[in-house]
PDB file of C-alpha atoms in Angstrom:
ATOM      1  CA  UNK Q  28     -18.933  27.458  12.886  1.00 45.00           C
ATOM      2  CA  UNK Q  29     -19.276  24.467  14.970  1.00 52.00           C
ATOM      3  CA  UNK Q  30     -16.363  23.170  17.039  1.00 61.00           C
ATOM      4  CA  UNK Q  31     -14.701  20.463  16.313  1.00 73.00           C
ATOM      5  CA  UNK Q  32     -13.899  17.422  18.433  1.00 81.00           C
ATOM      6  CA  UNK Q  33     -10.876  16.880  20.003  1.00 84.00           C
ATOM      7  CA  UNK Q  34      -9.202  13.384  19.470  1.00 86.00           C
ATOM      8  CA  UNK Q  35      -7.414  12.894  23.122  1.00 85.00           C
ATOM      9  CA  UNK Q  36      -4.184  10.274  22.005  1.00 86.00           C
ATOM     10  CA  UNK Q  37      -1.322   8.992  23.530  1.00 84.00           C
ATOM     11  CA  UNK Q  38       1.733   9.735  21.323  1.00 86.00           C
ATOM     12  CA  UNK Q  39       2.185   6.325  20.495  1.00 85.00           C
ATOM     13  CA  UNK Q  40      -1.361   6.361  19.607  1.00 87.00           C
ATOM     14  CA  UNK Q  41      -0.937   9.504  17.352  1.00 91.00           C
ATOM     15  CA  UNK Q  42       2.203   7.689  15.506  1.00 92.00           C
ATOM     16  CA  UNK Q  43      -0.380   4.453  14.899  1.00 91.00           C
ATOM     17  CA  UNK Q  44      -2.583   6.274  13.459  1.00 93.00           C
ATOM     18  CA  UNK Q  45       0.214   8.294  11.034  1.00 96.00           C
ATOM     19  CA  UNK Q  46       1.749   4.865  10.205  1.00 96.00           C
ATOM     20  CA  UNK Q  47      -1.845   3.664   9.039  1.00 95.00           C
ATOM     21  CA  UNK Q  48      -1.910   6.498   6.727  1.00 96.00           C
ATOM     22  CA  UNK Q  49       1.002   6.458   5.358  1.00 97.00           C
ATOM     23  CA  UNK Q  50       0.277   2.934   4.611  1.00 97.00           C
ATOM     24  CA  UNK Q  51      -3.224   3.259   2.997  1.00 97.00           C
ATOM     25  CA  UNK Q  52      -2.109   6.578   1.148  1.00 96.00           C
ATOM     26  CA  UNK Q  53       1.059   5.015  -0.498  1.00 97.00           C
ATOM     27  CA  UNK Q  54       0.477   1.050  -0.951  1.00 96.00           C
ATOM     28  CA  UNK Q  55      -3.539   0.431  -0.400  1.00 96.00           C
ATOM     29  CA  UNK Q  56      -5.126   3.166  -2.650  1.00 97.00           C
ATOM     30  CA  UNK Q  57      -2.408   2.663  -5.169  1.00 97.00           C
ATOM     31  CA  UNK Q  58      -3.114  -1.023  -5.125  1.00 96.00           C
ATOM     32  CA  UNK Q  59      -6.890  -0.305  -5.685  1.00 95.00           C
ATOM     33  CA  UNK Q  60      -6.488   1.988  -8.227  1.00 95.00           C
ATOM     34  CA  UNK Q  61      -4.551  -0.796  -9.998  1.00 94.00           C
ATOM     35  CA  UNK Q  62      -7.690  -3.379  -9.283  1.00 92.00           C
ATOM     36  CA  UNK Q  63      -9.991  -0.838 -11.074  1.00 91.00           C
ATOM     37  CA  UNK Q  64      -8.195  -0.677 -14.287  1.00 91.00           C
ATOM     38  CA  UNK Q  65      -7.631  -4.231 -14.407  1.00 89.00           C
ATOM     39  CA  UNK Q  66     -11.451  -4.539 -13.635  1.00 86.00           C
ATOM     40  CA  UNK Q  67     -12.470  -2.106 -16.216  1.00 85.00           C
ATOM     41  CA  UNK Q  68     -10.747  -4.264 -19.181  1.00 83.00           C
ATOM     42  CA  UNK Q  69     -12.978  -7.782 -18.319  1.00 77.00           C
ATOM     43  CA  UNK Q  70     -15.891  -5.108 -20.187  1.00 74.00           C
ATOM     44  CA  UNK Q  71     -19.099  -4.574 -19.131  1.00 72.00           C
ATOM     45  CA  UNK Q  72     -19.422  -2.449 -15.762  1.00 71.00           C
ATOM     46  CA  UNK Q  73     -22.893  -2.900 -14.971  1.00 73.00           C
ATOM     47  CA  UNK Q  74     -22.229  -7.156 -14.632  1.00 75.00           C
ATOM     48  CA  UNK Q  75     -18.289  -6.899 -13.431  1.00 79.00           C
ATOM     49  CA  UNK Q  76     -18.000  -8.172  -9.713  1.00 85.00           C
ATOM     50  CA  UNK Q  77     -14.330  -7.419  -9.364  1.00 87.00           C
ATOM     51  CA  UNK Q  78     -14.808  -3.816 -10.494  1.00 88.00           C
ATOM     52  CA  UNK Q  79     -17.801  -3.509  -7.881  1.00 88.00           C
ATOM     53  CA  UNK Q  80     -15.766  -5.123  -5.103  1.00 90.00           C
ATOM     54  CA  UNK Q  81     -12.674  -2.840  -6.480  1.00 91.00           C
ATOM     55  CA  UNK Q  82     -15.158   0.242  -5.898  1.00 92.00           C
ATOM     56  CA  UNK Q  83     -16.455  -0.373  -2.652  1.00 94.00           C
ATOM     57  CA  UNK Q  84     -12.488  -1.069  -1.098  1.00 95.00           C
ATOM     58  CA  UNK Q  85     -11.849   2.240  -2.540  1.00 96.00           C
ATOM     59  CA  UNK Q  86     -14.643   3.738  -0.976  1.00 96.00           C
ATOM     60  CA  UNK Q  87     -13.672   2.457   2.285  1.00 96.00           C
ATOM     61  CA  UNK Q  88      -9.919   3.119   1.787  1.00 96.00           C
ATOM     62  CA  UNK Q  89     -11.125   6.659   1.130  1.00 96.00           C
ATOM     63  CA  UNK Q  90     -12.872   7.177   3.923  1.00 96.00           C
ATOM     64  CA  UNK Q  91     -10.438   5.665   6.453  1.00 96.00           C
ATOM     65  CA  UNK Q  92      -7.784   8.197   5.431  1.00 96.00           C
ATOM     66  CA  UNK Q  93     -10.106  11.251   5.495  1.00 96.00           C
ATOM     67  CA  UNK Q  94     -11.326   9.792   9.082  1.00 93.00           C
ATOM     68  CA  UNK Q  95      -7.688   9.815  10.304  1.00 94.00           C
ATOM     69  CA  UNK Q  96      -6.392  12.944   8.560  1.00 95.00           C
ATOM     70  CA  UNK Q  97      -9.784  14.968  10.475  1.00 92.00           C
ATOM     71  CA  UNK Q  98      -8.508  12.879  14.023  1.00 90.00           C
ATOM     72  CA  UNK Q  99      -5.015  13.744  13.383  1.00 93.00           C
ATOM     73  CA  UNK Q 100      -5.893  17.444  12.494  1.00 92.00           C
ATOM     74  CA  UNK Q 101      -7.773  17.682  15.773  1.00 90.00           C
ATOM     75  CA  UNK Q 102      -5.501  15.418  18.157  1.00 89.00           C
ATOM     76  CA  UNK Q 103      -4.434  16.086  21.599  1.00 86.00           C
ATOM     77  CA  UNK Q 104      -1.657  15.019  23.642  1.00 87.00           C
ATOM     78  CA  UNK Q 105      -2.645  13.103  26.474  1.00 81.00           C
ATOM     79  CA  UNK Q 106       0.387  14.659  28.877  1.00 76.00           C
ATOM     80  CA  UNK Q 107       0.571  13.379  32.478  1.00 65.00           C
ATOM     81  CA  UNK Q 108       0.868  15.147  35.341  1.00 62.00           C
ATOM     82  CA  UNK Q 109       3.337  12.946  37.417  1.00 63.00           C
ATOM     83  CA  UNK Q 110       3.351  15.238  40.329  1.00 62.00           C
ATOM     84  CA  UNK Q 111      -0.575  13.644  40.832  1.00 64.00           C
ATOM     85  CA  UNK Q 112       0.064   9.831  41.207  1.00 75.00           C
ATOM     86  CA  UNK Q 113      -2.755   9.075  42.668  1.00 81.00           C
ATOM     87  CA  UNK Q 114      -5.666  10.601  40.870  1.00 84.00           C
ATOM     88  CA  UNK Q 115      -7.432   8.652  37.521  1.00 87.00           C
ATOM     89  CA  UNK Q 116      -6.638  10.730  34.339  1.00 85.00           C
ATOM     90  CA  UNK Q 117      -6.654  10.484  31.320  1.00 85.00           C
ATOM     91  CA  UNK Q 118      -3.367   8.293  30.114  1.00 85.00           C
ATOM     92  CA  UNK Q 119      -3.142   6.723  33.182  1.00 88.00           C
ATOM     93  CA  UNK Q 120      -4.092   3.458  33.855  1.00 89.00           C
ATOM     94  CA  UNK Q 121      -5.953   2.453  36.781  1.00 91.00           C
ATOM     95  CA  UNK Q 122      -6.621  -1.192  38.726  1.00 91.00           C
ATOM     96  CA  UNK Q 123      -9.796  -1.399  40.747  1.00 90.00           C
ATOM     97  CA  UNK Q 124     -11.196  -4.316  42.456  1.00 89.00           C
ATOM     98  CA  UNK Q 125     -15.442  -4.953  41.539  1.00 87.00           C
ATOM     99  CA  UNK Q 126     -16.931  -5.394  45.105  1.00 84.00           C
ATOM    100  CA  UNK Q 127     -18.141  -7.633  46.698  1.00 82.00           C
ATOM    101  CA  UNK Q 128     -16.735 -10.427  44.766  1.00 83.00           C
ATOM    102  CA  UNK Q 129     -13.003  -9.177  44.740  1.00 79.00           C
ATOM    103  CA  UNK Q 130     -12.718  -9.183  40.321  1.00 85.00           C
ATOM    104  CA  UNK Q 131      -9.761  -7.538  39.603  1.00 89.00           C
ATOM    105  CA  UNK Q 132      -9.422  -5.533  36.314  1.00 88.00           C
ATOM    106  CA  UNK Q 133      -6.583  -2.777  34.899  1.00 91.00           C
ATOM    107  CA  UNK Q 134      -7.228  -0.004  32.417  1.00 90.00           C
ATOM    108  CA  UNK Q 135      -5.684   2.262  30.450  1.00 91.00           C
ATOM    109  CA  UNK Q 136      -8.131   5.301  30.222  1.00 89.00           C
ATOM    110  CA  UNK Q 137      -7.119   6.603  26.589  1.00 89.00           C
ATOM    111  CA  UNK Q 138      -9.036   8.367  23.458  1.00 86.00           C
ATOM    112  CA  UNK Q 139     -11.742   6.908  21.493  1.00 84.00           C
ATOM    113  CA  UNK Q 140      -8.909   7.351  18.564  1.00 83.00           C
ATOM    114  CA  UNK Q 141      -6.961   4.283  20.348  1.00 85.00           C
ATOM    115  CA  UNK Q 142      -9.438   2.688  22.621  1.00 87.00           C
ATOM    116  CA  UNK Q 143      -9.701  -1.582  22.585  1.00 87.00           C
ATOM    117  CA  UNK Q 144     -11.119  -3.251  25.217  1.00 87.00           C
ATOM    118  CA  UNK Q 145      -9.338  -6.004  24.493  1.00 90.00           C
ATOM    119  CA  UNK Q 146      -5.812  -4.635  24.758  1.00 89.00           C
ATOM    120  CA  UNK Q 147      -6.870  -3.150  28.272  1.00 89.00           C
ATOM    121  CA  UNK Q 148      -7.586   0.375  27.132  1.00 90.00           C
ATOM    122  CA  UNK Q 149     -10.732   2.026  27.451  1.00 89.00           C
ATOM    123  CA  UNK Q 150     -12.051   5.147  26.394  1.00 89.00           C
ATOM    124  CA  UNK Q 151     -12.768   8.340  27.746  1.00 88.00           C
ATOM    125  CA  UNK Q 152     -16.321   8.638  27.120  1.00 87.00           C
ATOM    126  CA  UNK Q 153     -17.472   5.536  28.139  1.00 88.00           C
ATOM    127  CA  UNK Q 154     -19.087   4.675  31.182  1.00 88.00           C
ATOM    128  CA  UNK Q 155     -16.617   3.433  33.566  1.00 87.00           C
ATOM    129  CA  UNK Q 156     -13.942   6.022  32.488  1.00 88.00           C
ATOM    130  CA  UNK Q 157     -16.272   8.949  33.102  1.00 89.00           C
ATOM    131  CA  UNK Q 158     -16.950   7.447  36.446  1.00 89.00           C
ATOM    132  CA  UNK Q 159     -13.533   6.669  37.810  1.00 89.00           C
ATOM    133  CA  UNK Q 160     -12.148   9.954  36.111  1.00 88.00           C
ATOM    134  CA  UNK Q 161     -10.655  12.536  38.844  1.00 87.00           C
ATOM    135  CA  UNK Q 162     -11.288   9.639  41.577  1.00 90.00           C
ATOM    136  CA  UNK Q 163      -8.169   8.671  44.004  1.00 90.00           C
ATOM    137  CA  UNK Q 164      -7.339   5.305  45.105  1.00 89.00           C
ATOM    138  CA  UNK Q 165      -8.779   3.619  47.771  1.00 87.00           C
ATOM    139  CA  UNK Q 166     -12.281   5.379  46.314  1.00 88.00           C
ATOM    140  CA  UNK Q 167     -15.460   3.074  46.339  1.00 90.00           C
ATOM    141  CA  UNK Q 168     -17.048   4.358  42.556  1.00 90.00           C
ATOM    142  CA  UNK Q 169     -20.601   3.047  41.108  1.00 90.00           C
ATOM    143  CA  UNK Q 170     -20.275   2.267  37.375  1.00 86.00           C
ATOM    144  CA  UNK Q 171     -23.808   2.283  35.407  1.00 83.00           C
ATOM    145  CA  UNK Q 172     -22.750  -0.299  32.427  1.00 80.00           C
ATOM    146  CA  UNK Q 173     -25.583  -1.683  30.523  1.00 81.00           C
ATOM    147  CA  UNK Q 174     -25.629  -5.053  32.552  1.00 81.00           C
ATOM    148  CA  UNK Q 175     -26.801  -2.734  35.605  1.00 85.00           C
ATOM    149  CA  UNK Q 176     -24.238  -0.734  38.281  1.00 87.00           C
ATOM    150  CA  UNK Q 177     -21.069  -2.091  39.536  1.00 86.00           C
ATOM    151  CA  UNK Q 178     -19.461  -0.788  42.869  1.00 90.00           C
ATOM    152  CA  UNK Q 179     -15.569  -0.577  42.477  1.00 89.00           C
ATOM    153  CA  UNK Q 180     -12.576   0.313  44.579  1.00 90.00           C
ATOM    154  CA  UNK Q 181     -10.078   2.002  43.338  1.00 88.00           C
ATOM    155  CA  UNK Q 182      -6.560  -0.043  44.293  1.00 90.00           C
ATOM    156  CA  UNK Q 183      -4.119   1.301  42.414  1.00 88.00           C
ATOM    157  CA  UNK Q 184      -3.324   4.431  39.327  1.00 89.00           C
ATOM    158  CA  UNK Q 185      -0.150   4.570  37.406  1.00 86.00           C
TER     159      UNK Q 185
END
């Protein structure tokens, strides 16, 4: 049997993700369900646009709580070692400088489960999180994005 893949998560990311269900397995799919049977009295299926759009949030509903329940089933604990303060792990979040210009930027190296770019949280398996991964501060690292390599120093990990 093939292994399974482990969902790294902060705890506050695993209690997102339970709150989500909860909320799609006792308010959405019971409001869908509802949307179908009002859907199914307007008559015929084959021409009804609000039992097609019914049936394709339900599929989607569907699959969003069987996608959580397998990243749930196979989460794991991102637990720090605070006696290492200075190394880039996973959990911790990390401020490097891009050289030579002087950028700054400030991660949080999490899961895919609860990566967003936008919210300063990256994943593990991207590009610059494998490459600053076990690095300390003060560390020059080369990043390969897809806009080319970036050289980095590592300024800071907390």
């Amino acid at each position: 049997m093939a292994e399974e893949k482990q969902f790294f998560m902060t705890e506050e990311g695993k209690k997102k993700l339970e709150d989500e269900l909860n909320e799609l397995i006792t308010v959405r799919r019971p409001e869908v369900v509802e949307r179908i049977k009002i859907a199914r009295d307007f008559g015929d299926l084959s021409e009804n646009s609000e039992y097609d759009s019914a049936k394709d949030e339900q599929a989607f509903v569907e699959s969003r709580i069987s996608q959580i329940e397998t990243m749930l089933r196979y989460a794991v604990i991102i637990e720090n070692d605070e006696n290492v303060s200075d190394i880039v792990q996973l959990g911790k979040t990390v401020k490097f400088v891009e050289l030579p210009d002087g950028d700054e930027e400030e991660y949080q190296i999490v899961g895919s489960a609860e990566a967003d770019p936008f919210e300063g949280r990256i994943s593990n398996d991207s590009p610059m999180a494998q490459s600053l991964l076990g690095k300390k501060v003060g560390e020059e690292v080369t990043v390969a994005t897809p806009g080319g390599e970036l050289e980095v120093r590592i300024t800071e990990v907390k």
